[in-house]
């Protein structure tokens, strides 16, 4: 590369000194790639001598052997592109992080007002019963309650990694000992944290549990008649049983006993092993599955034709996104004359669930309970 050796200050003029970046002897063209004597540098103000640039086209000076200024300008777009790419990477990374945070929703977080997040259905399996079952089944447990009236079986929903479980009050009412079996088969002892007989809800807590799979609580105000749903529970002690159906009605007034004290000996009949009893409830002025007794409570329920049987109480009613929309609480099982007056038939597609928004509004109260 030819180097411009013009002494500093040789051109005391406003003209760009790089306009003539070569030097040569008069009468000969400057040879590219060679150094010329500084003393014979071409002077912009000197008179032109014929033949001095005869070798150049049109008699003008030949083009300079290199263009330093052009190279410097060429570097600027490259640097600019690099800066733009870097900025795009930073912005893109930030957007991706934001989208990820919005989609993730803070898995496993529990906030005030009953907000609970947990496992949901993967995008590829969303909308399928198998996808819902795979995602949510690990968060549904079997509850065995032992009381002076006997043993009963119900279900529950895990809402925190350290073992908070939501169920029906009638599942654990009067229990002297509570055993909980996870979908993995592992068994824990549980304590009652709080109960709300008026809403037939209860919160229990496993002893020494951690790292459990949790369920995501949805929004029951968005539920519509005809929506597909999945029910998961332990009917007759058959842990992890999955059934499906639709929401067949909204805001049904269902009346149930507050506890086992006035239910004509049926007590925690929902799933009582060996007794074939059902949890009694009232609807439309009639009693079903036995006598509800004198101490009753009424709540607005979601009605579903998903098959519910004794032992489903306290389990989950789930939408096709894998979100809990209700806690299964009652089912109609008319007596079977063929089986005798002391027995009851199975599900006929009339099941009821406590809306999950009722649970979320009551969750802080349940957590503040004295365990009685």
JSON list of C-alpha atoms in Angstrom, two decimals, residues 144-222:
[
{"chain": "A", "resi": 144, "resn": "UNK", "atom": "CA", "xyz": [-58.98, -41.66, 53.64]},
{"chain": "A", "resi": 145, "resn": "UNK", "atom": "CA", "xyz": [-60.73, -40.34, 56.75]},
{"chain": "A", "resi": 146, "resn": "UNK", "atom": "CA", "xyz": [-61.23, -42.44, 59.88]},
{"chain": "A", "resi": 147, "resn": "UNK", "atom": "CA", "xyz": [-63.84, -41.38, 62.42]},
{"chain": "A", "resi": 148, "resn": "UNK", "atom": "CA", "xyz": [-66.02, -42.93, 65.10]},
{"chain": "A", "resi": 149, "resn": "UNK", "atom": "CA", "xyz": [-68.66, -43.45, 62.40]},
{"chain": "A", "resi": 150, "resn": "UNK", "atom": "CA", "xyz": [-66.31, -45.53, 60.27]},
{"chain": "A", "resi": 151, "resn": "UNK", "atom": "CA", "xyz": [-63.97, -45.03, 57.34]},
{"chain": "A", "resi": 152, "resn": "UNK", "atom": "CA", "xyz": [-64.67, -42.99, 54.23]},
{"chain": "A", "resi": 153, "resn": "UNK", "atom": "CA", "xyz": [-62.88, -42.25, 51.00]},
{"chain": "A", "resi": 154, "resn": "UNK", "atom": "CA", "xyz": [-62.81, -38.96, 49.14]},
{"chain": "A", "resi": 155, "resn": "UNK", "atom": "CA", "xyz": [-60.53, -36.96, 46.89]},
{"chain": "A", "resi": 156, "resn": "UNK", "atom": "CA", "xyz": [-58.53, -33.75, 47.07]},
{"chain": "A", "resi": 157, "resn": "UNK", "atom": "CA", "xyz": [-56.59, -31.25, 44.94]},
{"chain": "A", "resi": 158, "resn": "UNK", "atom": "CA", "xyz": [-52.98, -30.28, 45.70]},
{"chain": "A", "resi": 159, "resn": "UNK", "atom": "CA", "xyz": [-52.53, -26.51, 45.42]},
{"chain": "A", "resi": 160, "resn": "UNK", "atom": "CA", "xyz": [-49.06, -25.95, 46.92]},
{"chain": "A", "resi": 161, "resn": "UNK", "atom": "CA", "xyz": [-45.77, -27.80, 46.59]},
{"chain": "A", "resi": 162, "resn": "UNK", "atom": "CA", "xyz": [-45.54, -28.27, 50.35]},
{"chain": "A", "resi": 163, "resn": "UNK", "atom": "CA", "xyz": [-48.84, -30.15, 50.56]},
{"chain": "A", "resi": 164, "resn": "UNK", "atom": "CA", "xyz": [-51.86, -27.86, 50.92]},
{"chain": "A", "resi": 165, "resn": "UNK", "atom": "CA", "xyz": [-54.87, -29.81, 49.67]},
{"chain": "A", "resi": 166, "resn": "UNK", "atom": "CA", "xyz": [-58.43, -28.59, 49.03]},
{"chain": "A", "resi": 167, "resn": "UNK", "atom": "CA", "xyz": [-61.35, -30.98, 49.53]},
{"chain": "A", "resi": 168, "resn": "UNK", "atom": "CA", "xyz": [-64.98, -31.00, 50.68]},
{"chain": "A", "resi": 169, "resn": "UNK", "atom": "CA", "xyz": [-65.76, -30.38, 54.30]},
{"chain": "A", "resi": 170, "resn": "UNK", "atom": "CA", "xyz": [-67.99, -33.46, 54.37]},
{"chain": "A", "resi": 171, "resn": "UNK", "atom": "CA", "xyz": [-65.03, -35.64, 53.32]},
{"chain": "A", "resi": 172, "resn": "UNK", "atom": "CA", "xyz": [-63.01, -34.91, 56.47]},
{"chain": "A", "resi": 173, "resn": "UNK", "atom": "CA", "xyz": [-65.72, -33.74, 58.90]},
{"chain": "A", "resi": 174, "resn": "UNK", "atom": "CA", "xyz": [-65.36, -35.49, 62.24]},
{"chain": "A", "resi": 175, "resn": "UNK", "atom": "CA", "xyz": [-62.22, -37.35, 61.15]},
{"chain": "A", "resi": 176, "resn": "UNK", "atom": "CA", "xyz": [-59.84, -38.46, 63.85]},
{"chain": "A", "resi": 177, "resn": "UNK", "atom": "CA", "xyz": [-57.12, -39.45, 61.40]},
{"chain": "A", "resi": 178, "resn": "UNK", "atom": "CA", "xyz": [-56.55, -38.47, 57.77]},
{"chain": "A", "resi": 179, "resn": "UNK", "atom": "CA", "xyz": [-54.34, -40.43, 55.36]},
{"chain": "A", "resi": 180, "resn": "UNK", "atom": "CA", "xyz": [-53.60, -39.06, 51.89]},
{"chain": "A", "resi": 181, "resn": "UNK", "atom": "CA", "xyz": [-52.32, -41.15, 48.99]},
{"chain": "A", "resi": 182, "resn": "UNK", "atom": "CA", "xyz": [-50.62, -39.43, 46.05]},
{"chain": "A", "resi": 183, "resn": "UNK", "atom": "CA", "xyz": [-50.88, -40.60, 42.44]},
{"chain": "A", "resi": 184, "resn": "UNK", "atom": "CA", "xyz": [-47.41, -42.13, 42.91]},
{"chain": "A", "resi": 185, "resn": "UNK", "atom": "CA", "xyz": [-48.72, -44.34, 45.73]},
{"chain": "A", "resi": 186, "resn": "UNK", "atom": "CA", "xyz": [-46.85, -42.49, 48.46]},
{"chain": "A", "resi": 187, "resn": "UNK", "atom": "CA", "xyz": [-48.89, -41.96, 51.63]},
{"chain": "A", "resi": 188, "resn": "UNK", "atom": "CA", "xyz": [-48.85, -39.01, 54.04]},
{"chain": "A", "resi": 189, "resn": "UNK", "atom": "CA", "xyz": [-50.63, -38.13, 57.24]},
{"chain": "A", "resi": 190, "resn": "UNK", "atom": "CA", "xyz": [-52.56, -34.88, 57.00]},
{"chain": "A", "resi": 191, "resn": "UNK", "atom": "CA", "xyz": [-53.88, -32.29, 59.45]},
{"chain": "A", "resi": 192, "resn": "UNK", "atom": "CA", "xyz": [-56.93, -30.09, 59.04]},
{"chain": "A", "resi": 193, "resn": "UNK", "atom": "CA", "xyz": [-55.95, -26.44, 58.54]},
{"chain": "A", "resi": 194, "resn": "UNK", "atom": "CA", "xyz": [-59.38, -24.86, 58.17]},
{"chain": "A", "resi": 195, "resn": "UNK", "atom": "CA", "xyz": [-62.96, -25.72, 57.29]},
{"chain": "A", "resi": 196, "resn": "UNK", "atom": "CA", "xyz": [-65.96, -23.82, 55.96]},
{"chain": "A", "resi": 197, "resn": "UNK", "atom": "CA", "xyz": [-69.09, -25.98, 56.44]},
{"chain": "A", "resi": 198, "resn": "UNK", "atom": "CA", "xyz": [-71.28, -23.27, 54.87]},
{"chain": "A", "resi": 199, "resn": "UNK", "atom": "CA", "xyz": [-69.45, -23.73, 51.57]},
{"chain": "A", "resi": 200, "resn": "UNK", "atom": "CA", "xyz": [-68.63, -27.42, 52.08]},
{"chain": "A", "resi": 201, "resn": "UNK", "atom": "CA", "xyz": [-64.91, -26.68, 51.71]},
{"chain": "A", "resi": 202, "resn": "UNK", "atom": "CA", "xyz": [-61.88, -27.69, 53.73]},
{"chain": "A", "resi": 203, "resn": "UNK", "atom": "CA", "xyz": [-58.12, -27.24, 53.59]},
{"chain": "A", "resi": 204, "resn": "UNK", "atom": "CA", "xyz": [-55.74, -29.91, 54.89]},
{"chain": "A", "resi": 205, "resn": "UNK", "atom": "CA", "xyz": [-51.93, -30.00, 54.98]},
{"chain": "A", "resi": 206, "resn": "UNK", "atom": "CA", "xyz": [-49.60, -32.96, 54.54]},
{"chain": "A", "resi": 207, "resn": "UNK", "atom": "CA", "xyz": [-46.89, -33.53, 57.11]},
{"chain": "A", "resi": 208, "resn": "UNK", "atom": "CA", "xyz": [-43.34, -33.29, 55.77]},
{"chain": "A", "resi": 209, "resn": "UNK", "atom": "CA", "xyz": [-44.27, -32.94, 52.08]},
{"chain": "A", "resi": 210, "resn": "UNK", "atom": "CA", "xyz": [-42.29, -30.95, 49.50]},
{"chain": "A", "resi": 211, "resn": "UNK", "atom": "CA", "xyz": [-41.90, -30.70, 45.75]},
{"chain": "A", "resi": 212, "resn": "UNK", "atom": "CA", "xyz": [-45.42, -31.89, 44.98]},
{"chain": "A", "resi": 213, "resn": "UNK", "atom": "CA", "xyz": [-47.14, -31.39, 41.64]},
{"chain": "A", "resi": 214, "resn": "UNK", "atom": "CA", "xyz": [-49.79, -28.68, 41.92]},
{"chain": "A", "resi": 215, "resn": "UNK", "atom": "CA", "xyz": [-52.99, -27.89, 40.05]},
{"chain": "A", "resi": 216, "resn": "UNK", "atom": "CA", "xyz": [-53.81, -24.56, 38.41]},
{"chain": "A", "resi": 217, "resn": "UNK", "atom": "CA", "xyz": [-57.01, -22.87, 39.55]},
{"chain": "A", "resi": 218, "resn": "UNK", "atom": "CA", "xyz": [-59.00, -21.44, 36.66]},
{"chain": "A", "resi": 219, "resn": "UNK", "atom": "CA", "xyz": [-61.90, -18.98, 36.43]},
{"chain": "A", "resi": 220, "resn": "UNK", "atom": "CA", "xyz": [-65.37, -20.48, 36.84]},
{"chain": "A", "resi": 221, "resn": "UNK", "atom": "CA", "xyz": [-67.04, -17.22, 35.74]},
{"chain": "A", "resi": 222, "resn": "UNK", "atom": "CA", "xyz": [-65.90, -18.05, 32.19]}
]
